[in-house]
Amino acid sequence: MSSPSLSDPEFSRLCRLINDSLHPFTESENISLSKEEEKNLLLILSQVSNEIHRLIHTTNTASPLNPYLENHQFLSKAISHLITILTLESRFIQHLAGNVLVTLSEFIALSGKSWDFLIRSLCICFEFSISNISSCSFEPSIGGVEGSDSDLLCLVGLLKPKLKNASLFTVAGIIRILRNILKILKEECDDELVQVFLNLIRFGILNVPWDSMDEIFGGNGGEEDELRIVFLGNFIQFLCSLVEQFSFVEGLDDSLDKHVILLKIINLMPKLLYWCLGKKGECVNTCISRYFRHKLLVLMIRLSFQIPLDCMVLVSWFQLLHEYFQELLCQPLTEVEYQYDCLEDSPFMLSITDGEVHSMHSCHLQRQAIFLFLRCCFSLINPRKDTGMHCPSAILKSGLSFDRIPDMSCYGRKKGLLELYTWLSEHLPVDMLVDRETYMEKCISFSFSFLKLYMHEDDVLFKLLLQLLSVQACEEQQFPEERWESQDMREDVLFHVSNIFNPIHLFHLFLAELHYDHQVLLDYLISKDTGISCAEYLLRCLRMVCDSWQIFTKFSVYGEVKNQSYCKRRKVSSESSKSQIEPSSGPAKFVPLYLEKKFKSDLEYRTGEQAYQQAKDCLLSLKNSMENLHLKNLFPYNPEVLLKRLTRFQELCFKQ
């Protein structure tokens, strides 16, 4: 039975409830409430929120559009009252008023009318609030909503006197409202509404003169510091959600609008890093600094996946990484022991010291920083075909200066390789390498330590592994000799990078870290978070393995025998495991050949043949499990392409 449709009197009563109830509190330009009045206001806001929720759950979304929603006067007054409430100092009142606006947006989204007017109105409120707290005054942009310019001007007339008392706290509240609306849209999966949101939000972000905001956001300490941190935290969260949303909208028109807003956010990155972390990353508050570092790295990583980054942007990001995250890039690749029976930061982690907890957070930031650094390196070394190696003026507002470089493509490749080579040399100094055997042992040891750093974050793990497959393309590229100081230097760089990040060696080490447990691989493949990226990684690796069969079959692994194996999702009995190792909650340790004598009593020596056999058994067991699930229509997607690649692998195994 369908729910009843929304009647005109119901919506009219909702408008009167908002306007009549809140008018006594907002009629004055300078609002000052007593404790009793604050309690009454909280009660009224709760009643309004409950009424909107009731209408949402009793409205038939298939009913004809309500004509009252076409009258923006009702909506303008409601928005004006609620935004005025946001200027109050009480966090409880601001939080509840924000929730009412978010709930109202959900109601309007269901009705299908005035959605664009609501979002544009919130952007105008954001611009007005920023303008009132900035010494650089500017007028909000009016437009973007067809046939509603007069209604928007009317709203501006209502808001202008009310927002004179706006503070950073008010701006943070509006940003939080926009972010919560975006979260609801993501859950509802309504691409049309999301596209309207993304198209209109650009007016607010593009119109603000961010270059003049250092006086507001560039401080560090003082009475306004808490408000500044609250705003920046909400703003960066919103930008992260906004950039991510482009990935979820199907059929998004790849027009100038998307690129304009993304390029604007890219231009803002130097400012955001300075505002959040100080001139040289010296934020006073350590906890806030870790949080800001995390969110800023997330934002930069997401931007790198959303739009092809220009050569000069990538070069400028190297400078930003060295300025704000250098200690993370240089930090040794050490592993923190995890407790798998309780959550991170849980009070039950009694055996973890404060220093170790800090180390856990540090490892997470280290993973993010190194991943972004490598992504920048390989984006320069192997630029995407749709990436022009030119420098449009729209993206050179970071304040970073560069010399005029005639051949940007060659410069970018050289810059990427040298940055990568320098970073690798800091962790694995070339001058310490004596002979090839010792060199290869050290390379494999570093590769394994590097891989283990990412094993506890599945989503980042496969993004990283896919990124490192670019090393093969790097080996195949031709680099003009005249761009290098010497032929030997060029060959040293390529040789060092290709040996440390050899894709087939990393694939072997990846399987070894899983103790060749095909059940874990199967879990990766059927997971909604890692399924696509894991399948792509296996497809590409299996093709490389089949094309370089001898390298795959001759690779040797040395492992420390544990009573338990590393299994992140599923505990597998020893009977079901080809490697005959008990299940565990902790990772298995592997060490290279040159440590064999030191730990000889604890080591199981695996020759190339033994390592190959275990990898073969793992992959063929995976093939059998996938085929069984696919025959029963239990596999979440069509795995036939991957099964064909595994069949090709099986044929080579039989020949071997």
XYZ file of C-alpha atoms in Angstrom:
656
model
C 0.000 0.000 0.000
C 1.462 3.351 -1.029
C 1.839 6.118 1.484
C -0.491 9.134 1.170
C 0.622 12.004 -1.035
C 1.626 15.324 0.403
C -1.244 17.789 0.455
C -0.973 21.551 0.074
C -2.215 22.271 3.602
C 0.476 20.002 5.064
C 3.307 21.858 3.390
C 1.664 25.205 4.180
C 1.451 24.198 7.832
C 5.139 23.186 7.796
C 6.099 26.591 6.410
C 4.023 28.366 9.045
C 5.516 26.157 11.753
C 9.069 27.166 10.764
C 8.354 30.842 10.131
C 5.979 31.532 13.033
C 7.944 29.491 15.568
C 11.346 30.983 14.772
C 10.317 34.552 13.981
C 10.312 35.697 17.664
C 13.920 34.556 17.974
C 15.202 36.072 14.707
C 13.338 39.375 14.351
C 16.173 41.324 15.993
C 19.481 41.912 14.203
C 21.434 41.427 17.433
C 20.064 38.245 18.992
C 20.673 37.659 22.681
C 18.858 34.764 24.363
C 18.461 33.877 28.006
C 18.960 30.297 29.203
C 15.199 29.781 29.268
C 14.811 31.123 25.737
C 17.593 28.814 24.537
C 15.740 25.825 26.025
C 12.509 26.885 24.298
C 14.324 27.321 20.984
C 15.879 23.851 21.242
C 12.415 22.395 21.900
C 10.910 24.217 18.917
C 13.707 23.082 16.582
C 13.160 19.490 17.731
C 9.438 19.778 16.981
C 10.126 21.179 13.515
C 12.616 18.388 12.794
C 10.149 15.711 13.923
C 7.390 17.180 11.762
C 9.587 17.183 8.653
C 10.569 13.564 9.361
C 6.879 12.671 9.637
C 6.133 14.263 6.279
C 9.083 12.468 4.663
C 7.815 9.084 5.819
C 4.189 9.743 4.844
C 4.762 11.351 1.433
C 4.222 9.443 -1.779
C 7.186 10.486 -3.922
C 5.302 9.458 -7.074
C 2.584 12.060 -6.445
C 2.374 15.240 -8.567
C 4.755 18.016 -7.613
C 3.369 20.260 -4.930
C 2.655 23.787 -6.178
C 3.621 25.299 -2.834
C 7.191 24.229 -3.467
C 7.265 26.397 -6.567
C 6.732 29.454 -4.410
C 10.238 30.284 -3.240
C 8.954 32.895 -0.800
C 8.021 30.202 1.717
C 11.406 28.544 1.339
C 13.309 31.841 1.447
C 11.774 32.776 4.788
C 12.417 29.326 6.252
C 16.064 29.399 5.135
C 16.468 32.942 6.449
C 15.190 32.006 9.911
C 17.293 28.843 10.168
C 20.495 30.497 8.918
C 20.001 33.345 11.388
C 19.811 30.759 14.164
C 23.257 29.543 13.042
C 24.765 32.883 14.082
C 24.035 32.136 17.767
C 26.958 31.086 19.951
C 25.237 28.013 21.397
C 26.652 24.898 19.707
C 23.570 22.882 20.662
C 21.259 25.348 18.926
C 23.507 25.586 15.881
C 23.754 21.805 15.614
C 19.988 21.329 15.804
C 19.251 24.179 13.370
C 21.718 22.590 10.943
C 19.972 19.228 11.298
C 16.624 20.890 10.504
C 18.064 22.339 7.294
C 19.496 18.946 6.308
C 16.142 17.259 6.987
C 14.365 19.991 5.025
C 16.712 19.325 2.097
C 15.805 15.636 2.233
C 12.112 16.550 2.121
C 12.631 18.906 -0.843
C 14.685 16.263 -2.661
C 11.768 13.832 -2.350
C 9.320 16.394 -3.720
C 11.492 17.059 -6.766
C 11.018 20.826 -6.748
C 13.093 23.816 -5.596
C 16.154 21.640 -5.033
C 18.380 23.945 -7.054
C 17.006 26.996 -5.228
C 17.790 25.468 -1.830
C 21.396 24.557 -2.701
C 22.059 27.923 -4.341
C 20.604 29.666 -1.293
C 22.959 27.805 1.044
C 25.911 28.784 -1.151
C 24.850 32.432 -0.954
C 24.671 32.118 2.832
C 28.202 30.694 2.796
C 29.485 33.580 0.658
C 27.745 36.199 2.778
C 29.174 34.766 5.993
C 32.727 34.679 4.594
C 32.352 38.228 3.281
C 31.200 39.556 6.641
C 34.184 38.169 8.549
C 36.732 39.138 5.903
C 38.303 42.531 5.336
C 38.013 41.810 1.610
C 34.297 42.349 1.073
C 32.617 40.857 -1.993
C 29.078 40.314 -3.186
C 27.632 36.795 -3.514
C 27.092 35.664 -7.076
C 23.427 35.582 -8.022
C 22.494 33.061 -10.655
C 22.658 29.400 -11.508
C 18.939 28.790 -10.909
C 16.812 29.295 -13.996
C 14.042 31.852 -13.541
C 14.850 32.446 -9.860
C 17.067 35.525 -9.896
C 14.361 37.701 -8.363
C 13.706 35.148 -5.615
C 17.445 34.929 -4.878
C 17.659 38.713 -4.682
C 14.768 38.632 -2.241
C 16.647 36.063 -0.159
C 19.760 38.244 -0.215
C 17.677 41.117 1.138
C 16.487 38.914 3.994
C 19.937 37.515 4.812
C 22.179 40.569 4.512
C 21.208 42.226 7.818
C 20.893 38.898 9.631
C 24.405 37.686 8.794
C 26.237 40.770 10.033
C 26.989 38.816 13.210
C 28.261 35.757 11.335
C 31.458 34.179 12.609
C 33.738 31.350 11.527
C 31.482 29.186 13.663
C 28.551 30.149 11.397
C 30.540 29.410 8.240
C 31.593 26.022 9.676
C 27.928 25.250 10.382
C 26.914 26.011 6.781
C 29.778 23.865 5.461
C 28.697 20.999 7.722
C 25.123 21.302 6.409
C 26.331 21.074 2.803
C 28.484 18.056 3.625
C 25.616 16.241 5.370
C 23.350 16.938 2.393
C 26.004 15.437 0.133
C 26.176 12.336 2.352
C 22.404 11.875 2.051
C 22.628 12.189 -1.734
C 25.362 9.556 -1.812
C 23.145 7.155 0.140
C 20.128 7.868 -2.076
C 22.186 7.396 -5.272
C 20.229 10.099 -7.117
C 22.626 11.167 -9.865
C 20.410 13.995 -11.123
C 20.234 15.708 -7.734
C 23.963 15.178 -7.185
C 24.797 16.785 -10.526
C 22.669 19.817 -9.644
C 24.488 20.015 -6.290
C 27.942 19.759 -7.869
C 27.068 22.266 -10.564
C 25.770 24.884 -8.089
C 28.364 24.462 -5.357
C 31.010 25.819 -7.701
C 29.479 29.309 -7.439
C 30.262 29.469 -3.732
C 33.774 28.038 -3.982
C 34.833 30.016 -7.062
C 33.456 33.363 -5.923
C 35.300 33.528 -2.594
C 38.618 35.468 -2.845
C 40.678 32.764 -1.124
C 43.957 34.542 -1.824
C 42.909 37.239 0.655
C 42.001 34.842 3.459
C 45.416 34.404 5.082
C 44.528 36.937 7.772
C 41.590 34.752 8.854
C 42.912 31.230 8.402
C 46.670 31.707 8.558
C 46.947 32.252 12.319
C 48.204 29.699 14.784
C 47.081 30.305 18.342
C 45.049 33.084 19.934
C 41.387 33.420 20.806
C 40.192 32.684 17.270
C 42.284 29.513 16.902
C 39.529 27.134 17.996
C 37.021 28.661 15.554
C 39.634 28.539 12.785
C 40.305 24.851 13.459
C 36.569 24.045 13.523
C 36.049 25.783 10.186
C 39.103 24.261 8.500
C 38.211 20.785 9.764
C 34.682 21.046 8.337
C 35.883 22.659 5.119
C 38.482 19.988 4.378
C 35.984 17.230 5.202
C 33.551 18.822 2.764
C 36.168 19.103 0.012
C 37.113 15.436 0.496
C 33.451 14.397 0.168
C 32.927 16.731 -2.776
C 35.892 15.394 -4.752
C 34.960 11.794 -3.948
C 31.406 12.360 -5.167
C 32.592 12.797 -8.744
C 33.505 9.091 -8.705
C 29.986 7.972 -7.811
C 27.953 9.990 -10.310
C 27.205 7.917 -13.383
C 27.131 9.700 -16.697
C 28.474 12.929 -15.253
C 28.917 15.397 -18.060
C 32.675 15.816 -18.372
C 32.309 19.528 -19.006
C 34.300 22.554 -17.979
C 32.338 22.852 -14.737
C 33.882 19.708 -13.239
C 37.386 20.701 -14.187
C 36.948 24.288 -13.018
C 35.986 23.308 -9.485
C 38.633 20.578 -9.256
C 41.330 22.919 -10.532
C 40.207 25.513 -8.012
C 40.632 22.984 -5.198
C 44.055 22.019 -6.596
C 45.039 25.686 -6.549
C 43.871 25.881 -2.939
C 46.125 23.052 -1.748
C 49.168 25.224 -0.866
C 46.853 27.586 1.031
C 45.092 24.747 2.850
C 48.399 23.198 3.914
C 49.636 26.557 5.186
C 46.386 27.343 7.018
C 46.195 23.919 8.650
C 49.845 23.110 9.338
C 51.669 26.429 9.451
C 54.533 27.631 7.300
C 56.659 24.502 7.652
C 54.180 22.020 9.030
C 54.750 23.249 12.573
C 51.174 23.111 13.856
C 51.066 23.740 17.620
C 48.410 21.105 18.374
C 49.890 17.645 17.664
C 46.543 15.783 17.570
C 44.989 18.385 15.275
C 48.118 18.289 13.115
C 47.791 14.510 12.630
C 44.129 14.900 11.724
C 44.793 17.721 9.270
C 47.672 15.792 7.698
C 45.457 12.765 7.223
C 42.582 14.688 5.621
C 44.867 16.802 3.431
C 46.633 13.696 2.122
C 43.255 12.065 1.468
C 42.151 15.157 -0.451
C 45.299 15.257 -2.581
C 45.100 11.527 -3.329
C 41.458 11.818 -4.378
C 42.228 14.802 -6.580
C 44.975 12.803 -8.295
C 42.412 10.165 -9.278
C 39.756 12.623 -10.441
C 41.652 14.747 -12.947
C 44.906 14.386 -14.916
C 47.394 16.532 -13.037
C 49.542 18.898 -15.029
C 53.315 18.472 -14.932
C 53.860 21.678 -12.976
C 51.152 20.766 -10.467
C 52.929 17.473 -9.826
C 56.261 19.259 -9.447
C 54.688 21.741 -7.019
C 53.206 18.835 -5.041
C 56.716 17.412 -4.642
C 57.679 20.677 -3.004
C 54.626 20.548 -0.742
C 55.339 16.922 0.207
C 58.940 17.757 1.091
C 57.887 20.821 3.072
C 55.044 19.284 5.084
C 55.586 15.504 5.012
C 59.343 15.002 4.599
C 59.800 13.193 7.925
C 57.096 10.697 6.906
C 58.816 10.031 3.576
C 62.163 9.473 5.315
C 60.751 7.447 8.207
C 62.108 3.856 8.256
C 59.734 1.226 6.928
C 59.099 -0.435 10.272
C 56.002 -2.390 11.186
C 53.774 -1.829 14.207
C 52.436 -4.961 15.847
C 48.633 -4.937 15.587
C 46.108 -6.343 18.035
C 43.408 -7.928 15.929
C 40.935 -8.661 18.732
C 40.125 -4.994 19.452
C 39.687 -1.734 17.612
C 42.401 0.867 17.274
C 42.122 3.480 20.074
C 39.923 1.069 22.046
C 40.327 1.175 25.860
C 40.843 -2.589 25.676
C 44.238 -2.074 24.041
C 45.851 -2.201 27.466
C 49.160 -3.567 26.274
C 49.735 -0.705 23.819
C 51.744 2.238 25.140
C 51.124 5.857 24.144
C 54.276 5.779 22.076
C 53.117 2.713 20.165
C 49.683 4.229 19.538
C 51.430 7.317 18.158
C 53.505 4.992 15.986
C 50.326 3.379 14.648
C 48.967 6.792 13.617
C 52.374 7.661 12.188
C 52.414 4.484 10.064
C 49.011 5.376 8.654
C 50.211 8.844 7.674
C 53.423 7.341 6.318
C 51.415 5.018 4.066
C 49.391 7.945 2.729
C 52.394 10.219 2.198
C 54.465 7.562 0.409
C 51.522 6.521 -1.746
C 50.911 10.114 -2.867
C 54.638 10.604 -3.458
C 54.838 7.484 -5.656
C 51.677 8.472 -7.478
C 53.235 11.829 -8.346
C 56.442 10.094 -9.465
C 54.732 7.622 -11.771
C 52.298 10.254 -13.087
C 55.332 12.168 -14.336
C 57.219 9.111 -15.568
C 54.209 7.610 -17.366
C 51.795 10.490 -18.045
C 48.290 9.559 -19.095
C 47.482 10.090 -22.750
C 44.889 12.730 -21.850
C 47.424 14.675 -19.773
C 49.020 17.542 -21.592
C 52.493 18.393 -20.346
C 51.775 22.066 -20.742
C 51.229 24.620 -18.001
C 47.845 26.359 -18.274
C 47.795 29.587 -16.321
C 44.679 28.440 -14.462
C 46.736 26.056 -12.382
C 49.852 28.072 -11.657
C 48.504 30.128 -8.755
C 50.247 28.154 -6.062
C 52.916 30.798 -5.522
C 55.645 28.376 -6.598
C 58.034 29.598 -9.273
C 59.548 27.561 -12.095
C 61.986 28.298 -14.864
C 60.748 28.195 -18.410
C 61.262 24.634 -19.591
C 60.970 24.042 -23.348
C 60.468 20.267 -23.293
C 58.032 19.734 -20.427
C 57.482 16.043 -21.189
C 61.173 15.138 -20.896
C 61.564 17.359 -17.847
C 58.616 15.687 -16.146
C 59.904 12.164 -16.764
C 63.371 13.052 -15.541
C 61.981 14.849 -12.478
C 59.774 11.885 -11.579
C 62.600 9.366 -11.932
C 65.087 11.439 -9.975
C 62.609 12.060 -7.129
C 61.916 8.337 -6.968
C 65.603 7.429 -7.170
C 66.514 9.925 -4.431
C 63.801 8.601 -2.124
C 64.829 4.978 -2.707
C 68.480 5.849 -2.125
C 67.634 7.305 1.289
C 66.120 3.973 2.339
C 68.521 1.765 0.396
C 71.781 3.660 -0.229
C 73.407 2.681 -3.509
C 76.960 3.160 -2.218
C 76.384 0.338 0.293
C 75.817 -2.173 -2.500
C 78.866 -4.240 -3.329
C 77.981 -7.127 -5.610
C 74.882 -8.129 -7.537
C 73.914 -10.961 -5.187
C 73.979 -8.718 -2.126
C 72.291 -5.963 -4.097
C 69.356 -8.177 -5.126
C 68.973 -9.489 -1.577
C 68.746 -5.942 -0.245
C 66.277 -4.975 -2.971
C 63.991 -7.888 -2.114
C 64.297 -7.172 1.595
C 63.304 -3.542 1.069
C 60.474 -4.517 -1.286
C 59.062 -6.876 1.313
C 59.283 -4.298 4.130
C 57.629 -1.801 1.814
C 54.821 -4.208 0.954
C 54.185 -5.103 4.590
C 53.643 -1.441 5.420
C 50.447 -1.497 3.329
C 49.056 -4.938 4.160
C 46.720 -3.594 6.858
C 44.883 -1.147 4.586
C 43.286 -3.097 1.768
C 41.978 -0.157 -0.251
C 45.346 1.597 -0.328
C 47.187 -1.709 -0.835
C 45.699 -2.466 -4.246
C 45.881 1.134 -5.416
C 49.581 0.984 -4.567
C 50.165 -2.375 -6.259
C 48.426 -1.167 -9.406
C 50.498 2.002 -9.353
C 53.735 0.015 -9.074
C 52.866 -1.941 -12.209
C 53.893 1.253 -14.010
C 57.495 0.232 -13.379
C 57.342 -2.140 -16.346
C 56.293 0.709 -18.630
C 59.080 2.777 -17.102
C 61.634 0.147 -18.169
C 60.312 0.158 -21.732
C 60.443 3.941 -22.194
C 63.115 5.669 -24.209
C 64.615 8.685 -22.420
C 66.714 11.111 -24.472
C 70.330 10.906 -23.345
C 70.988 14.611 -23.651
C 68.566 15.335 -20.823
C 70.696 13.419 -18.339
C 74.066 14.230 -16.872
C 75.392 10.929 -18.183
C 74.280 7.691 -19.767
C 75.440 5.796 -16.668
C 73.252 7.911 -14.407
C 70.170 7.242 -16.513
C 70.836 3.506 -16.513
C 71.478 3.500 -12.741
C 68.128 5.146 -12.058
C 66.148 2.782 -14.295
C 68.062 -0.260 -13.040
C 67.564 0.595 -9.361
C 63.845 1.406 -9.681
C 63.038 -1.654 -11.783
C 64.831 -4.023 -9.396
C 63.210 -2.720 -6.222
C 59.700 -2.507 -7.688
C 59.891 -5.487 -10.050
C 56.174 -6.319 -10.559
C 56.697 -10.102 -10.675
C 58.839 -10.081 -7.528
C 56.225 -7.957 -5.738
C 53.507 -10.381 -6.849
C 55.471 -13.277 -5.369
C 56.011 -11.355 -2.121
C 52.335 -10.409 -1.996
C 51.312 -14.074 -2.209
C 53.967 -15.013 0.335
C 52.682 -12.390 2.792
C 49.256 -14.050 2.500
C 50.952 -17.423 3.119
C 49.692 -18.454 -0.307
C 46.161 -18.646 1.095
C 43.753 -18.562 -1.841
C 40.827 -17.952 0.527
C 42.187 -14.509 1.382
C 42.547 -13.724 -2.321
C 38.955 -14.872 -2.820
C 37.804 -12.571 -0.023
C 39.610 -9.678 -1.673
C 37.886 -10.452 -4.986
C 34.346 -10.616 -3.601
C 34.715 -7.576 -1.338
C 32.797 -4.512 -2.516
C 35.715 -2.341 -1.378
C 38.603 -4.206 -3.025
C 36.948 -6.512 -5.584
C 37.482 -4.412 -8.709
C 41.014 -3.290 -7.857
C 42.085 -6.800 -6.797
C 40.689 -8.324 -9.996
C 42.514 -5.723 -12.090
C 45.753 -6.361 -10.211
C 45.511 -10.131 -10.679
C 44.676 -9.750 -14.367
C 47.653 -7.538 -15.056
C 50.055 -9.572 -12.922
C 49.002 -12.865 -14.501
C 49.652 -11.387 -17.935
C 53.147 -10.330 -16.829
C 53.757 -13.728 -15.267
C 52.745 -15.535 -18.448
C 54.929 -13.213 -20.531
C 57.937 -13.595 -18.177
C 57.508 -17.182 -17.081
C 61.140 -17.907 -16.233
C 61.399 -14.931 -13.867
C 58.291 -16.112 -12.036
C 59.421 -19.728 -11.668
C 62.965 -18.908 -10.506
C 62.142 -16.374 -7.800
C 63.152 -17.497 -4.274
C 61.477 -16.642 -0.977
C 62.759 -17.269 2.516
C 60.245 -17.434 5.312
C 60.191 -17.628 9.058
C 58.001 -20.539 10.084
C 55.218 -19.437 12.387
C 52.568 -21.496 14.094
C 50.034 -19.113 12.630
C 49.598 -17.515 9.235
C 48.479 -14.059 8.294
C 44.778 -14.008 7.493
C 42.966 -10.694 7.672
C 39.403 -11.759 7.056
C 38.969 -15.458 7.360
C 40.452 -18.034 9.688
C 41.253 -21.069 7.607
C 41.894 -24.495 9.073
C 45.176 -26.205 8.320
C 43.338 -28.906 6.385
C 42.050 -26.353 3.895
C 45.372 -24.599 3.441
C 47.865 -25.823 0.915
C 50.716 -24.522 3.009
C 49.624 -26.544 6.079
C 49.917 -23.550 8.402
C 47.575 -22.764 11.253
C 45.309 -19.681 11.113
C 46.285 -16.562 12.974
C 45.631 -12.971 13.802
C 49.169 -11.783 13.136
C 51.340 -11.440 10.044
C 54.010 -13.927 9.100
C 57.564 -12.616 8.908
C 59.816 -13.061 5.878
C 63.495 -12.261 5.623
C 65.892 -12.305 2.673
C 68.727 -14.679 1.875
C 71.565 -12.727 3.475
C 69.965 -13.232 6.932
C 69.630 -16.996 6.449
C 72.670 -17.978 8.555
C 71.714 -15.673 11.404
C 68.261 -17.223 11.737
C 69.020 -20.627 10.278
C 67.277 -22.559 13.051
C 64.038 -20.606 12.526
C 64.015 -20.540 8.746
C 62.351 -22.620 6.134
C 64.364 -22.320 2.947
C 62.220 -22.024 -0.138
C 64.020 -22.494 -3.417
C 62.672 -21.007 -6.604
C 60.936 -24.322 -7.263
C 59.288 -24.388 -3.826
C 58.137 -20.777 -4.024
C 56.797 -21.420 -7.510
C 54.924 -24.540 -6.350
C 53.224 -22.686 -3.512
C 52.287 -19.765 -5.740
C 50.982 -22.209 -8.352
C 48.890 -24.129 -5.789
C 47.455 -20.874 -4.443
C 46.419 -19.521 -7.843
C 45.024 -22.826 -9.112
C 43.044 -23.258 -5.899
C 41.702 -19.750 -6.433
C 40.689 -20.727 -9.967
C 38.792 -23.794 -8.714
C 36.975 -21.813 -6.010
C 35.986 -19.082 -8.457
C 34.691 -21.624 -10.966
C 32.580 -23.337 -8.311
C 31.053 -20.064 -7.161
C 30.480 -18.909 -10.723
C 28.689 -22.136 -11.646
C 26.328 -21.591 -8.718
C 25.823 -17.907 -9.646
C 27.284 -16.912 -6.290
C 30.130 -14.750 -7.572
C 29.184 -11.051 -7.272
C 30.271 -10.208 -10.838
C 31.264 -11.977 -14.053
C 34.771 -13.417 -13.460
C 35.223 -15.007 -16.896
C 38.052 -12.715 -18.008
C 40.041 -13.480 -14.862
C 39.256 -17.197 -15.205
C 40.604 -17.152 -18.762
C 43.824 -15.588 -17.519
C 44.075 -18.214 -14.776
C 43.459 -20.922 -17.388
C 46.387 -19.592 -19.403
C 48.473 -19.687 -16.213
C 47.380 -23.292 -15.627
C 48.426 -24.305 -19.136
C 51.930 -22.941 -18.535
C 52.078 -24.785 -15.225
C 51.298 -28.075 -16.954
C 54.051 -27.424 -19.482
C 56.454 -26.628 -16.643
